[in-house]
Coordinates of C-alpha atoms in Angstrom, one line a residue:
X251 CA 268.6 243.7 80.6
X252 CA 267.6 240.1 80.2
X253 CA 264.7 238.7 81.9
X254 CA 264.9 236.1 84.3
X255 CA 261.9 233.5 85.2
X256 CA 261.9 231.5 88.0
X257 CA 258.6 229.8 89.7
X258 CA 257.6 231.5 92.6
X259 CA 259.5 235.2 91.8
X260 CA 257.1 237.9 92.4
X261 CA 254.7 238.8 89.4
X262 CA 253.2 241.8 90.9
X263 CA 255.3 244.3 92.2
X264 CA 254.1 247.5 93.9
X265 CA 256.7 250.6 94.0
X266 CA 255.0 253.4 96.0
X267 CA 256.6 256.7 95.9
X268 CA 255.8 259.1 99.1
X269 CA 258.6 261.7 99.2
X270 CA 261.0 263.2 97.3
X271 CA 263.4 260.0 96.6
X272 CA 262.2 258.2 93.1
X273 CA 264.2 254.9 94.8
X274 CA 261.4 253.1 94.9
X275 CA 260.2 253.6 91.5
X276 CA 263.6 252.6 90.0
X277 CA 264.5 249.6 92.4
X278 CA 260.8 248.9 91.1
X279 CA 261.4 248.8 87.1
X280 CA 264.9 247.0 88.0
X281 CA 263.1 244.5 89.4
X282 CA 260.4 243.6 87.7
X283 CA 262.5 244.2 84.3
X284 CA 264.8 241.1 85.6
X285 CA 262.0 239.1 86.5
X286 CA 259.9 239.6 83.7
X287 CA 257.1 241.0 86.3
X288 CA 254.0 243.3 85.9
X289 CA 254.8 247.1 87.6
X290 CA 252.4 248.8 89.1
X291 CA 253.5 252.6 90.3
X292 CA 251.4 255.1 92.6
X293 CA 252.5 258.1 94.2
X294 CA 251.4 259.3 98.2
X295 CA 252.1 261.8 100.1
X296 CA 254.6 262.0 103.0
X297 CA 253.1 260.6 106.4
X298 CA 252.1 263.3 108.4
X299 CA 254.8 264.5 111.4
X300 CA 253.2 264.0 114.9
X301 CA 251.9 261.5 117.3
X302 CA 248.6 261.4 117.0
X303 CA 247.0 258.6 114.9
X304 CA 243.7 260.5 113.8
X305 CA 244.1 262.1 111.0
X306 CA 243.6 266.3 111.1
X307 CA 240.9 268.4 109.3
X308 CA 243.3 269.6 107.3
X309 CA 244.6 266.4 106.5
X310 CA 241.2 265.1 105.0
X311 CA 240.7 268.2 103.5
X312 CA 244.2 267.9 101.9
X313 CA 243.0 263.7 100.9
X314 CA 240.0 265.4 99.4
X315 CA 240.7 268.1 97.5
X316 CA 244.0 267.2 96.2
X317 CA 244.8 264.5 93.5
X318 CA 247.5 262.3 95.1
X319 CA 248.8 261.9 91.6
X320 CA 248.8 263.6 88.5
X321 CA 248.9 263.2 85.0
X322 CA 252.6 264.2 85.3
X323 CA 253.7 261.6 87.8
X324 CA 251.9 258.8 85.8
X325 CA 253.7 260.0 82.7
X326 CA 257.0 260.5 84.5
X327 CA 256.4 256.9 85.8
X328 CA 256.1 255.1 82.5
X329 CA 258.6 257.1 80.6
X330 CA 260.8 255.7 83.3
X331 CA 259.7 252.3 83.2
X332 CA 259.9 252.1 79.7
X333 CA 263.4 253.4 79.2
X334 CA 264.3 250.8 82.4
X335 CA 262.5 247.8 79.9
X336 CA 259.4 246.6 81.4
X337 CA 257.2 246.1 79.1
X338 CA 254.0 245.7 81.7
X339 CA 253.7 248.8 83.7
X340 CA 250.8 250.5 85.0
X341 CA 249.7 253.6 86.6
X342 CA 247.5 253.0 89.8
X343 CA 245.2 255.6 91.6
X344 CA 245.5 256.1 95.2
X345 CA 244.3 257.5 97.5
X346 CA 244.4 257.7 101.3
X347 CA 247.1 256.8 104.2
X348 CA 250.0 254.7 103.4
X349 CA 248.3 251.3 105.4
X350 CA 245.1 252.1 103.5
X351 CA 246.5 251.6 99.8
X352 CA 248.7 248.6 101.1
X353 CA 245.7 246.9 102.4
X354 CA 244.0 247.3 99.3
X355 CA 246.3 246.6 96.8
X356 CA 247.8 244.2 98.7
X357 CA 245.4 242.1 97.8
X358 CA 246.8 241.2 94.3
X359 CA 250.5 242.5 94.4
X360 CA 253.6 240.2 95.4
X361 CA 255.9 242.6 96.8
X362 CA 255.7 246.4 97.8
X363 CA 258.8 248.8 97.7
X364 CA 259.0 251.7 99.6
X365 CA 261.6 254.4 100.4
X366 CA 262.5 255.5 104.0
X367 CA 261.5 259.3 103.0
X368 CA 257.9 258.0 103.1
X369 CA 257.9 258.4 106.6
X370 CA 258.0 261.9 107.7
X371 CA 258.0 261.6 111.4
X372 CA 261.1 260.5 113.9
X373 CA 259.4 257.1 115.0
X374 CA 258.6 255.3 111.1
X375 CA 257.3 252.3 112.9
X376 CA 254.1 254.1 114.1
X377 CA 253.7 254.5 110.2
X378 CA 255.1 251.7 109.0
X379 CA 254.3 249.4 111.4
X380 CA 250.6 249.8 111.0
X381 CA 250.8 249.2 106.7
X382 CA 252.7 245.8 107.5
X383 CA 250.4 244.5 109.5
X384 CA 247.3 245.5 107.3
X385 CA 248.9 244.4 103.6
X386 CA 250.6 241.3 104.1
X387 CA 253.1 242.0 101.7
X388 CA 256.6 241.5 101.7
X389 CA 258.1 245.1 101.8
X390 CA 260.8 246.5 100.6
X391 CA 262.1 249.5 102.2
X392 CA 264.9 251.0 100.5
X393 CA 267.4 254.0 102.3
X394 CA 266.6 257.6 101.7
X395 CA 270.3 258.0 100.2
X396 CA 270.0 254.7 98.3
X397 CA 272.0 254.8 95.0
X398 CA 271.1 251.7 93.5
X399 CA 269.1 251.9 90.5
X400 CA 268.8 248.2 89.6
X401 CA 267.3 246.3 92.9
X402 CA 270.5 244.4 93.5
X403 CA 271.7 243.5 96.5
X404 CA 274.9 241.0 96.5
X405 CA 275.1 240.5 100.0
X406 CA 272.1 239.9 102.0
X407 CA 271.9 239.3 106.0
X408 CA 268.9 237.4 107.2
X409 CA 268.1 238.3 110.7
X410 CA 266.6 235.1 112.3
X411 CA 264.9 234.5 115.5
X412 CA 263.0 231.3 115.2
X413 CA 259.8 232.7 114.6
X414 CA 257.1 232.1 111.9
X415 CA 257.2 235.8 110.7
X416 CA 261.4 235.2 110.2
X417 CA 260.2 232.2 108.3
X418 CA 257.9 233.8 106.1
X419 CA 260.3 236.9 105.5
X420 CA 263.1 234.1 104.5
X421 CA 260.4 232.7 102.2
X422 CA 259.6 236.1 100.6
X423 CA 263.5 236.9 100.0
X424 CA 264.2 233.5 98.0
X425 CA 264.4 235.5 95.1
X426 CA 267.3 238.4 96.2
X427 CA 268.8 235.4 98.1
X428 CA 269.4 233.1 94.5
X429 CA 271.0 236.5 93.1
X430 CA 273.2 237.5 96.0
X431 CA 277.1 236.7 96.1
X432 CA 277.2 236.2 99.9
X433 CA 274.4 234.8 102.1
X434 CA 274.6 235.4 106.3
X435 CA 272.1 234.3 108.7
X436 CA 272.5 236.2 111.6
X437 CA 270.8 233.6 114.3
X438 CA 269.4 235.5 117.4
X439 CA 267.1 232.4 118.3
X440 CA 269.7 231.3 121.3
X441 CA 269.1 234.8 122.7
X442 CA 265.3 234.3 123.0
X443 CA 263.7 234.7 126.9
X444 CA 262.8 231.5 128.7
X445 CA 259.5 233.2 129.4
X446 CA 258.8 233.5 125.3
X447 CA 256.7 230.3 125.1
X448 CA 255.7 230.4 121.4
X449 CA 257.0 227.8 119.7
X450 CA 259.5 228.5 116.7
X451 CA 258.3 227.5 113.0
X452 CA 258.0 223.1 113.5
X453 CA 260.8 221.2 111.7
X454 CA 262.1 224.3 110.5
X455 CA 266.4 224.4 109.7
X456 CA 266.9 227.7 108.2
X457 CA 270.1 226.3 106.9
X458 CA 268.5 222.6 105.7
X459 CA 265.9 224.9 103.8
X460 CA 268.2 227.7 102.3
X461 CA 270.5 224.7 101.6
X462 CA 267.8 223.2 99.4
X463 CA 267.0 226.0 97.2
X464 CA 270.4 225.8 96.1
X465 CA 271.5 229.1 98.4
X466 CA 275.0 228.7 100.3
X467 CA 274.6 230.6 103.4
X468 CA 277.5 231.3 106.2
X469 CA 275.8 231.3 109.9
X470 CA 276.5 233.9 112.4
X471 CA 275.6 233.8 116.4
X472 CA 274.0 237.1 117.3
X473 CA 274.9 236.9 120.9
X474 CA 273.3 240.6 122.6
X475 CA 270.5 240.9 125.1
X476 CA 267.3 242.0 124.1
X477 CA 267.3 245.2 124.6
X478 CA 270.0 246.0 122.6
X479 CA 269.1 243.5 119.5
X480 CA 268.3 245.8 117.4
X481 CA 271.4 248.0 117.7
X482 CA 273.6 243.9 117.6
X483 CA 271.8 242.7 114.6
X484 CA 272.4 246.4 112.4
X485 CA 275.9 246.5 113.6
X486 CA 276.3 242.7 112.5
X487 CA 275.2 243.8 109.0
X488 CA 278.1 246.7 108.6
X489 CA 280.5 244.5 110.0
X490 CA 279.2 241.6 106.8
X491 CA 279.1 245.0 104.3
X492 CA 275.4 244.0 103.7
X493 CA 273.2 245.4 101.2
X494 CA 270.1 244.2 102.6
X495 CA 268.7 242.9 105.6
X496 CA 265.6 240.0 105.8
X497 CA 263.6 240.3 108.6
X498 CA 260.0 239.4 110.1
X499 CA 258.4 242.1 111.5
X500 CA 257.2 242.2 114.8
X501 CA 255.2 239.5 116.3
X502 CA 252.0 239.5 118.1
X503 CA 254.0 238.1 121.2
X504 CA 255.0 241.1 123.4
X505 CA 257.8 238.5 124.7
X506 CA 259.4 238.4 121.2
X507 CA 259.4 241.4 120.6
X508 CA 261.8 242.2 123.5
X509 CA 264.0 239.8 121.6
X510 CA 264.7 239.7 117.9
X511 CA 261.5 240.9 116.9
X512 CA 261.6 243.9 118.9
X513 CA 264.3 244.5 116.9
X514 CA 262.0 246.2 114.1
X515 CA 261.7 250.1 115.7
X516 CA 265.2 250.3 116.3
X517 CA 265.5 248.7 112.5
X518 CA 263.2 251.0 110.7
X519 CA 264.6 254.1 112.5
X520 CA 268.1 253.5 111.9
X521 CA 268.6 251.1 109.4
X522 CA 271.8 252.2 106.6
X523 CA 270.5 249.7 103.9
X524 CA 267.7 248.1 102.2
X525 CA 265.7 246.0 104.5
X526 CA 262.7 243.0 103.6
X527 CA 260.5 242.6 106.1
X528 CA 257.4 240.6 106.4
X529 CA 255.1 240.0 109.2

């Protein structure tokens, strides 16, 4: 596969496995084979079902007494990454909930891919939600079913609501955006409450800025309420046949989030396709 370098690709990727699915692995090497990137791998176990946050005795017993990885997986992982041609792959040790290895090795990793298995539990936002926040990352959450080996994704749907974390997640996706075929911007700003008084990302045209990285993009009016944005803006993608939807994930604004924003729970439960999301 030939490499591709481009200023401002990711040169750290992260692929967490945390399930059965290897997707995350393998949209990992496909990825960072094409860009020319350094892979790091790590294996967790699935979330834990129920609602409580604390974690049970048996839970820290389990963190404890149990490597989260063996010499198996690591060799697994680099037979894989080999045979998929990266050529700078390691094997990383971790330990602990999903947020507390994202917040630590968020600190030197571009991008983190994920699989929707990872989250064990009906509500993946309650897991999810809580890693966002902590690793700043741009994540890649790939479908439990997903088939695609090689990180691809020619049409991409980028679910915008004005706001800086949209901005950001736009940012992050520049590089899937220059390799997609078909570009929509599905624009919920118009639907946003008169009573949300944050003020969108200044002198900010989506289209002016996708426009000057060389990305032709067709623009779309999401026109829902918010309560059912998240259910408008998933049905949007089907109806484009997209392989991926960009998002920012939830704001600090409990107003946005009744509009796009609050889009993300219904997103993560429900979501048929690969979805980038950045806070």
């Amino acid at each position: 596969m030939p490499t591709v370098r481009n200023h401002g690709w990711p040169t750290d990727v992260l692929a967490v496995r945390q399930g059965v699915s290897h997707a995350a692995w393998l949209a990992g090497i496909g990825l960072a084979a094409r860009w020319g990137s350094r892979l790091s791998g790590c294996r967790l176990p699935a979330e834990p079902t129920g609602h409580s946050h604390e974690p049970t005795v048996l839970a820290l017993l389990e963190r404890v007494d149990e490597p989260h990885e063996s010499a198996a997986d690591a060799t697994s992982f680099a037979r894989l990454a080999l045979a998929g041609g990266v050529t700078r792959a390691d094997w990383v040790s971790c330990r602990g909930s999903l947020a507390e290895t994202l917040h630590r090795l968020g600190a030197w990793h571009d991008l983190v891919i994920l699989a929707r298995d990872a989250f064990a539990g009906d509500d993946p936002f309650e897991h999810f939600g809580q890693a966002l926040l902590g690793c700043r990352m741009p994540c890649l959450l790939l479908p439990t079913d997903s088939a695609d080996r090689s990180g691809l994704f020619p049409r991409v749907a980028i679910g915008w609501n004005g706001s800086i974390e949209a901005t950001r997640a736009m940012h992050a996706a520049l590089p899937f955006l220059h390799a997609a075929e078909h570009v929509t911007l599905i624009d919920g700003a118009r639907a946003r409450s008169p009573d949300d008084t944050d003020e969108p990302a200044p002198d900010f045209d989506p289209m002016r800025y996708l426009a000057r990285h060389g990305i032709a993009a067709h623009r779309k009016t999401l026109r829902t309420t918010p309560s059912h944005a998240g259910e408008a803006l998933l049905a949007a993608t089907v109806h484009d046949r997209s392989d991926l939807l960009v998002m920012g994930g939830y704001s600090h604004s409990p107003v946005r989030e009744r509009i796009l924003g609050g889009a993300t729970r219904h997103v993560l439960a429900h979501a048929p396709l690969a979805v980038l999301m950045r806070h």
